[in-house]
mmCIF file of N, CA, C and O in Angstrom:
data_model
loop_
_atom_site.group_PDB
_atom_site.id
_atom_site.type_symbol
_atom_site.label_atom_id
_atom_site.label_comp_id
_atom_site.label_asym_id
_atom_site.label_seq_id
_atom_site.Cartn_x
_atom_site.Cartn_y
_atom_site.Cartn_z
ATOM 1 N N MET G 1 0.816 -1.197 0.000
ATOM 2 C CA MET G 1 0.000 0.000 0.000
ATOM 3 C C MET G 1 0.859 1.261 0.000
ATOM 4 O O MET G 1 0.561 2.221 -0.677
ATOM 5 N N GLU G 2 1.948 1.242 0.765
ATOM 6 C CA GLU G 2 2.834 2.410 0.836
ATOM 7 C C GLU G 2 3.433 2.730 -0.525
ATOM 8 O O GLU G 2 3.602 3.888 -0.885
ATOM 9 N N GLN G 3 3.710 1.697 -1.309
ATOM 10 C CA GLN G 3 4.289 1.915 -2.635
ATOM 11 C C GLN G 3 3.306 2.675 -3.530
ATOM 12 O O GLN G 3 3.705 3.544 -4.297
ATOM 13 N N ASN G 4 2.010 2.372 -3.413
ATOM 14 C CA ASN G 4 1.006 3.105 -4.187
ATOM 15 C C ASN G 4 0.973 4.582 -3.800
ATOM 16 O O ASN G 4 0.783 5.446 -4.655
ATOM 17 N N LEU G 5 1.153 4.852 -2.513
ATOM 18 C CA LEU G 5 1.200 6.240 -2.064
ATOM 19 C C LEU G 5 2.417 6.950 -2.632
ATOM 20 O O LEU G 5 2.340 8.115 -3.024
ATOM 21 N N ASP G 6 3.547 6.249 -2.675
ATOM 22 C CA ASP G 6 4.762 6.820 -3.241
ATOM 23 C C ASP G 6 4.570 7.135 -4.720
ATOM 24 O O ASP G 6 4.971 8.205 -5.187
ATOM 25 N N ILE G 7 3.961 6.225 -5.446
ATOM 26 C CA ILE G 7 3.734 6.445 -6.878
ATOM 27 C C ILE G 7 2.776 7.612 -7.087
ATOM 28 O O ILE G 7 2.977 8.449 -7.964
ATOM 29 N N THR G 8 1.762 7.702 -6.239
ATOM 30 C CA THR G 8 0.828 8.831 -6.324
ATOM 31 C C THR G 8 1.557 10.146 -6.073
ATOM 32 O O THR G 8 1.348 11.128 -6.787
ATOM 33 N N LEU G 9 2.428 10.168 -5.084
ATOM 34 C CA LEU G 9 3.220 11.367 -4.803
ATOM 35 C C LEU G 9 4.085 11.726 -6.005
ATOM 36 O O LEU G 9 4.157 12.885 -6.408
ATOM 37 N N ALA G 10 4.737 10.736 -6.584
ATOM 38 C CA ALA G 10 5.598 10.983 -7.733
ATOM 39 C C ALA G 10 4.801 11.511 -8.920
ATOM 40 O O ALA G 10 5.259 12.406 -9.640
ATOM 41 N N GLN G 11 3.601 10.994 -9.126
ATOM 42 C CA GLN G 11 2.758 11.489 -10.217
ATOM 43 C C GLN G 11 2.333 12.937 -9.964
ATOM 44 O O GLN G 11 2.268 13.738 -10.897
ATOM 45 N N GLU G 12 2.083 13.270 -8.710
ATOM 46 C CA GLU G 12 1.748 14.656 -8.365
ATOM 47 C C GLU G 12 2.948 15.572 -8.599
ATOM 48 O O GLU G 12 2.801 16.698 -9.083
ATOM 49 N N LEU G 13 4.140 15.081 -8.266
ATOM 50 C CA LEU G 13 5.354 15.854 -8.529
ATOM 51 C C LEU G 13 5.531 16.096 -10.020
ATOM 52 O O LEU G 13 5.914 17.191 -10.444
ATOM 53 N N LEU G 14 5.239 15.081 -10.812
ATOM 54 C CA LEU G 14 5.325 15.207 -12.263
ATOM 55 C C LEU G 14 4.346 16.267 -12.775
ATOM 56 O O LEU G 14 4.708 17.112 -13.609
ATOM 57 N N MET G 15 3.134 16.255 -12.272
ATOM 58 C CA MET G 15 2.145 17.268 -12.685
ATOM 59 C C MET G 15 2.581 18.669 -12.260
ATOM 60 O O MET G 15 2.427 19.637 -13.011
ATOM 61 N N GLU G 16 3.134 18.788 -11.057
ATOM 62 C CA GLU G 16 3.618 20.089 -10.585
ATOM 63 C C GLU G 16 4.795 20.574 -11.435
ATOM 64 O O GLU G 16 4.926 21.767 -11.703
ATOM 65 N N ALA G 17 5.643 19.636 -11.854
ATOM 66 C CA ALA G 17 6.770 19.993 -12.723
ATOM 67 C C ALA G 17 6.261 20.542 -14.049
ATOM 68 O O ALA G 17 6.813 21.513 -14.585
ATOM 69 N N ARG G 18 5.209 19.948 -14.581
ATOM 70 C CA ARG G 18 4.616 20.460 -15.827
ATOM 71 C C ARG G 18 4.076 21.880 -15.627
ATOM 72 O O ARG G 18 4.242 22.743 -16.483
ATOM 73 N N LYS G 19 3.439 22.121 -14.478
ATOM 74 C CA LYS G 19 2.932 23.460 -14.192
ATOM 75 C C LYS G 19 4.081 24.465 -14.084
ATOM 76 O O LYS G 19 3.972 25.591 -14.585
ATOM 77 N N CYS G 20 5.157 24.061 -13.424
ATOM 78 C CA CYS G 20 6.326 24.941 -13.315
ATOM 79 C C CYS G 20 6.861 25.290 -14.696
ATOM 80 O O CYS G 20 7.169 26.448 -14.982
ATOM 81 N N TYR G 21 6.960 24.295 -15.552
ATOM 82 C CA TYR G 21 7.462 24.517 -16.910
ATOM 83 C C TYR G 21 6.543 25.472 -17.666
ATOM 84 O O TYR G 21 7.010 26.394 -18.340
ATOM 85 N N GLN G 22 5.246 25.272 -17.555
ATOM 86 C CA GLN G 22 4.294 26.144 -18.235
ATOM 87 C C GLN G 22 4.355 27.575 -17.715
ATOM 88 O O GLN G 22 4.092 28.522 -18.450
ATOM 89 N N ASN G 23 4.726 27.728 -16.454
ATOM 90 C CA ASN G 23 4.849 29.053 -15.843
ATOM 91 C C ASN G 23 6.262 29.623 -15.973
ATOM 92 O O ASN G 23 6.617 30.566 -15.265
ATOM 93 N N LYS G 24 7.053 29.017 -16.858
ATOM 94 C CA LYS G 24 8.421 29.466 -17.145
ATOM 95 C C LYS G 24 9.327 29.412 -15.924
ATOM 96 O O LYS G 24 10.152 30.284 -15.689
ATOM 97 N N ASN G 25 9.150 28.367 -15.122
ATOM 98 C CA ASN G 25 9.980 28.137 -13.944
ATOM 99 C C ASN G 25 10.633 26.757 -14.088
ATOM 100 O O ASN G 25 10.356 25.837 -13.322
ATOM 101 N N ALA G 26 11.491 26.645 -15.089
ATOM 102 C CA ALA G 26 12.066 25.352 -15.450
ATOM 103 C C ALA G 26 12.942 24.763 -14.350
ATOM 104 O O ALA G 26 12.944 23.551 -14.146
ATOM 105 N N GLN G 27 13.683 25.592 -13.638
ATOM 106 C CA GLN G 27 14.583 25.073 -12.601
ATOM 107 C C GLN G 27 13.819 24.312 -11.515
ATOM 108 O O GLN G 27 14.219 23.226 -11.111
ATOM 109 N N ASP G 28 12.720 24.882 -11.051
ATOM 110 C CA ASP G 28 11.904 24.196 -10.045
ATOM 111 C C ASP G 28 11.299 22.925 -10.628
ATOM 112 O O ASP G 28 11.186 21.911 -9.946
ATOM 113 N N GLY G 29 10.913 22.989 -11.895
ATOM 114 C CA GLY G 29 10.385 21.806 -12.562
ATOM 115 C C GLY G 29 11.394 20.673 -12.597
ATOM 116 O O GLY G 29 11.056 19.512 -12.365
ATOM 117 N N LEU G 30 12.649 21.019 -12.859
ATOM 118 C CA LEU G 30 13.700 19.992 -12.894
ATOM 119 C C LEU G 30 13.898 19.348 -11.522
ATOM 120 O O LEU G 30 14.091 18.130 -11.423
ATOM 121 N N ILE G 31 13.836 20.153 -10.481
ATOM 122 C CA ILE G 31 13.985 19.618 -9.120
ATOM 123 C C ILE G 31 12.863 18.635 -8.812
ATOM 124 O O ILE G 31 13.105 17.534 -8.293
ATOM 125 N N LEU G 32 11.639 19.019 -9.152
ATOM 126 C CA LEU G 32 10.494 18.135 -8.917
ATOM 127 C C LEU G 32 10.611 16.851 -9.725
ATOM 128 O O LEU G 32 10.289 15.760 -9.236
ATOM 129 N N LEU G 33 11.076 16.970 -10.958
ATOM 130 C CA LEU G 33 11.224 15.784 -11.808
ATOM 131 C C LEU G 33 12.264 14.819 -11.251
ATOM 132 O O LEU G 33 12.073 13.603 -11.306
ATOM 133 N N GLU G 34 13.353 15.342 -10.733
ATOM 134 C CA GLU G 34 14.386 14.462 -10.161
ATOM 135 C C GLU G 34 13.832 13.681 -8.968
ATOM 136 O O GLU G 34 14.099 12.491 -8.811
ATOM 137 N N LYS G 35 13.047 14.352 -8.136
ATOM 138 C CA LYS G 35 12.425 13.669 -6.995
ATOM 139 C C LYS G 35 11.450 12.595 -7.483
ATOM 140 O O LYS G 35 11.427 11.481 -6.963
ATOM 141 N N ALA G 36 10.643 12.939 -8.480
ATOM 142 C CA ALA G 36 9.680 11.975 -9.026
ATOM 143 C C ALA G 36 10.400 10.778 -9.633
ATOM 144 O O ALA G 36 9.988 9.633 -9.414
ATOM 145 N N LYS G 37 11.464 11.033 -10.376
ATOM 146 C CA LYS G 37 12.197 9.932 -11.010
ATOM 147 C C LYS G 37 12.792 8.993 -9.966
ATOM 148 O O LYS G 37 12.750 7.774 -10.146
ATOM 149 N N ASP G 38 13.303 9.540 -8.873
ATOM 150 C CA ASP G 38 13.848 8.701 -7.800
ATOM 151 C C ASP G 38 12.767 7.785 -7.221
ATOM 152 O O ASP G 38 13.018 6.602 -6.958
ATOM 153 N N ILE G 39 11.581 8.325 -7.030
ATOM 154 C CA ILE G 39 10.478 7.528 -6.479
ATOM 155 C C ILE G 39 10.055 6.452 -7.473
ATOM 156 O O ILE G 39 9.845 5.293 -7.100
ATOM 157 N N PHE G 40 9.939 6.810 -8.748
ATOM 158 C CA PHE G 40 9.535 5.832 -9.754
ATOM 159 C C PHE G 40 10.543 4.688 -9.844
ATOM 160 O O PHE G 40 10.165 3.523 -9.963
ATOM 161 N N ILE G 41 11.821 4.997 -9.782
ATOM 162 C CA ILE G 41 12.847 3.946 -9.842
ATOM 163 C C ILE G 41 12.741 3.050 -8.614
ATOM 164 O O ILE G 41 12.804 1.818 -8.724
ATOM 165 N N ALA G 42 12.601 3.648 -7.440
ATOM 166 C CA ALA G 42 12.495 2.853 -6.206
ATOM 167 C C ALA G 42 11.266 1.946 -6.242
ATOM 168 O O ALA G 42 11.303 0.824 -5.742
ATOM 169 N N ALA G 43 10.188 2.426 -6.867
ATOM 170 C CA ALA G 43 8.953 1.647 -6.952
ATOM 171 C C ALA G 43 8.942 0.703 -8.161
ATOM 172 O O ALA G 43 7.982 -0.036 -8.356
ATOM 173 N N LYS G 44 10.003 0.755 -8.952
ATOM 174 C CA LYS G 44 10.118 -0.055 -10.171
ATOM 175 C C LYS G 44 8.964 0.223 -11.141
ATOM 176 O O LYS G 44 8.474 -0.657 -11.823
ATOM 177 N N ASP G 45 8.552 1.481 -11.174
ATOM 178 C CA ASP G 45 7.513 1.935 -12.097
ATOM 179 C C ASP G 45 8.229 2.591 -13.278
ATOM 180 O O ASP G 45 8.328 3.813 -13.374
ATOM 181 N N TYR G 46 8.718 1.751 -14.173
ATOM 182 C CA TYR G 46 9.583 2.229 -15.246
ATOM 183 C C TYR G 46 8.828 3.015 -16.315
ATOM 184 O O TYR G 46 9.407 3.889 -16.954
ATOM 185 N N GLU G 47 7.565 2.731 -16.497
ATOM 186 C CA GLU G 47 6.792 3.465 -17.494
ATOM 187 C C GLU G 47 6.694 4.949 -17.115
ATOM 188 O O GLU G 47 6.922 5.825 -17.953
ATOM 189 N N HIS G 48 6.374 5.220 -15.866
ATOM 190 C CA HIS G 48 6.291 6.611 -15.425
ATOM 191 C C HIS G 48 7.681 7.238 -15.315
ATOM 192 O O HIS G 48 7.842 8.445 -15.524
ATOM 193 N N TYR G 49 8.675 6.421 -14.991
ATOM 194 C CA TYR G 49 10.050 6.938 -14.957
ATOM 195 C C TYR G 49 10.452 7.465 -16.331
ATOM 196 O O TYR G 49 11.015 8.555 -16.448
ATOM 197 N N VAL G 50 10.135 6.695 -17.368
ATOM 198 C CA VAL G 50 10.478 7.113 -18.732
ATOM 199 C C VAL G 50 9.748 8.402 -19.089
ATOM 200 O O VAL G 50 10.325 9.300 -19.712
ATOM 201 N N GLU G 51 8.494 8.516 -18.688
ATOM 202 C CA GLU G 51 7.729 9.740 -18.950
ATOM 203 C C GLU G 51 8.393 10.944 -18.279
ATOM 204 O O GLU G 51 8.569 11.998 -18.906
ATOM 205 N N ALA G 52 8.767 10.792 -17.011
ATOM 206 C CA ALA G 52 9.414 11.887 -16.282
ATOM 207 C C ALA G 52 10.787 12.190 -16.869
ATOM 208 O O ALA G 52 11.184 13.359 -16.988
ATOM 209 N N ASN G 53 11.505 11.160 -17.251
ATOM 210 C CA ASN G 53 12.831 11.351 -17.824
ATOM 211 C C ASN G 53 12.732 12.077 -19.169
ATOM 212 O O ASN G 53 13.524 12.978 -19.457
ATOM 213 N N ASN G 54 11.764 11.695 -19.985
ATOM 214 C CA ASN G 54 11.561 12.350 -21.267
ATOM 215 C C ASN G 54 11.235 13.836 -21.073
ATOM 216 O O ASN G 54 11.769 14.691 -21.775
ATOM 217 N N PHE G 55 10.388 14.132 -20.109
ATOM 218 C CA PHE G 55 10.032 15.522 -19.855
ATOM 219 C C PHE G 55 11.239 16.308 -19.353
ATOM 220 O O PHE G 55 11.389 17.491 -19.668
ATOM 221 N N THR G 56 12.106 15.658 -18.590
ATOM 222 C CA THR G 56 13.345 16.300 -18.155
ATOM 223 C C THR G 56 14.169 16.723 -19.370
ATOM 224 O O THR G 56 14.691 17.835 -19.425
ATOM 225 N N GLY G 57 14.258 15.830 -20.352
ATOM 226 C CA GLY G 57 14.978 16.156 -21.582
ATOM 227 C C GLY G 57 14.345 17.315 -22.326
ATOM 228 O O GLY G 57 15.045 18.171 -22.878
ATOM 229 N N VAL G 58 13.029 17.364 -22.330
ATOM 230 C CA VAL G 58 12.318 18.469 -22.990
ATOM 231 C C VAL G 58 12.681 19.794 -22.322
ATOM 232 O O VAL G 58 12.955 20.790 -23.001
ATOM 233 N N ILE G 59 12.696 19.805 -20.998
ATOM 234 C CA ILE G 59 13.016 21.045 -20.286
ATOM 235 C C ILE G 59 14.452 21.479 -20.571
ATOM 236 O O ILE G 59 14.709 22.651 -20.857
ATOM 237 N N TYR G 60 15.385 20.531 -20.505
ATOM 238 C CA TYR G 60 16.777 20.890 -20.793
ATOM 239 C C TYR G 60 16.919 21.428 -22.209
ATOM 240 O O TYR G 60 17.647 22.398 -22.452
ATOM 241 N N SER G 61 16.225 20.825 -23.145
ATOM 242 C CA SER G 61 16.276 21.285 -24.529
ATOM 243 C C SER G 61 15.713 22.696 -24.652
ATOM 244 O O SER G 61 16.287 23.554 -25.333
ATOM 245 N N ALA G 62 14.594 22.955 -23.996
ATOM 246 C CA ALA G 62 13.974 24.278 -24.044
ATOM 247 C C ALA G 62 14.859 25.339 -23.396
ATOM 248 O O ALA G 62 14.820 26.507 -23.784
ATOM 249 N N MET G 63 15.666 24.925 -22.424
ATOM 250 C CA MET G 63 16.571 25.848 -21.753
ATOM 251 C C MET G 63 17.823 26.109 -22.592
ATOM 252 O O MET G 63 18.643 26.942 -22.223
ATOM 253 N N GLY G 64 17.979 25.376 -23.689
ATOM 254 C CA GLY G 64 19.145 25.563 -24.536
ATOM 255 C C GLY G 64 20.314 24.674 -24.187
ATOM 256 O O GLY G 64 21.411 24.844 -24.709
ATOM 257 N N ASN G 65 20.107 23.711 -23.305
ATOM 258 C CA ASN G 65 21.170 22.800 -22.895
ATOM 259 C C ASN G 65 21.004 21.477 -23.653
ATOM 260 O O ASN G 65 20.598 20.464 -23.082
ATOM 261 N N GLU G 66 21.325 21.516 -24.933
ATOM 262 C CA GLU G 66 21.100 20.360 -25.797
ATOM 263 C C GLU G 66 21.938 19.148 -25.400
ATOM 264 O O GLU G 66 21.488 18.013 -25.509
ATOM 265 N N SER G 67 23.160 19.382 -24.926
ATOM 266 C CA SER G 67 24.003 18.244 -24.554
ATOM 267 C C SER G 67 23.410 17.475 -23.374
ATOM 268 O O SER G 67 23.420 16.244 -23.351
ATOM 269 N N MET G 68 22.857 18.191 -22.416
ATOM 270 C CA MET G 68 22.212 17.522 -21.277
ATOM 271 C C MET G 68 20.941 16.818 -21.737
ATOM 272 O O MET G 68 20.636 15.712 -21.280
ATOM 273 N N ALA G 69 20.196 17.451 -22.647
ATOM 274 C CA ALA G 69 18.971 16.838 -23.170
ATOM 275 C C ALA G 69 19.300 15.518 -23.860
ATOM 276 O O ALA G 69 18.604 14.514 -23.660
ATOM 277 N N ILE G 70 20.368 15.493 -24.630
ATOM 278 C CA ILE G 70 20.760 14.247 -25.324
ATOM 279 C C ILE G 70 21.163 13.197 -24.310
ATOM 280 O O ILE G 70 20.790 12.025 -24.447
ATOM 281 N N ASP G 71 21.898 13.584 -23.271
ATOM 282 C CA ASP G 71 22.274 12.629 -22.227
ATOM 283 C C ASP G 71 21.036 12.027 -21.564
ATOM 284 O O ASP G 71 20.987 10.826 -21.285
ATOM 285 N N ILE G 72 20.046 12.865 -21.303
ATOM 286 C CA ILE G 72 18.806 12.391 -20.698
ATOM 287 C C ILE G 72 18.105 11.407 -21.617
ATOM 288 O O ILE G 72 17.646 10.347 -21.200
ATOM 289 N N TYR G 73 17.997 11.754 -22.903
ATOM 290 C CA TYR G 73 17.322 10.880 -23.850
ATOM 291 C C TYR G 73 18.046 9.542 -24.000
ATOM 292 O O TYR G 73 17.422 8.509 -24.162
ATOM 293 N N LEU G 74 19.377 9.572 -23.915
ATOM 294 C CA LEU G 74 20.139 8.328 -24.032
ATOM 295 C C LEU G 74 19.988 7.443 -22.802
ATOM 296 O O LEU G 74 20.193 6.239 -22.869
ATOM 297 N N ASP G 75 19.637 8.053 -21.683
ATOM 298 C CA ASP G 75 19.413 7.288 -20.455
ATOM 299 C C ASP G 75 18.192 6.417 -20.649
ATOM 300 O O ASP G 75 18.039 5.354 -20.212
#
């Protein structure tokens, strides 16, 4: 049951990261995404991990950090 709560928290973090990105606050979005990705990995929820990781790459790309975006995508 606790794992479901963790996944729910991580999904909420992912949604908040999207809101941060939409509000042009990419740095906070990246912090939230890193926390969400850690939870998804610990819960072995790889589908949501990939979604969060992909969005991380999108943010890095939008910030102009293409090399980091490519590293994220290769992960």
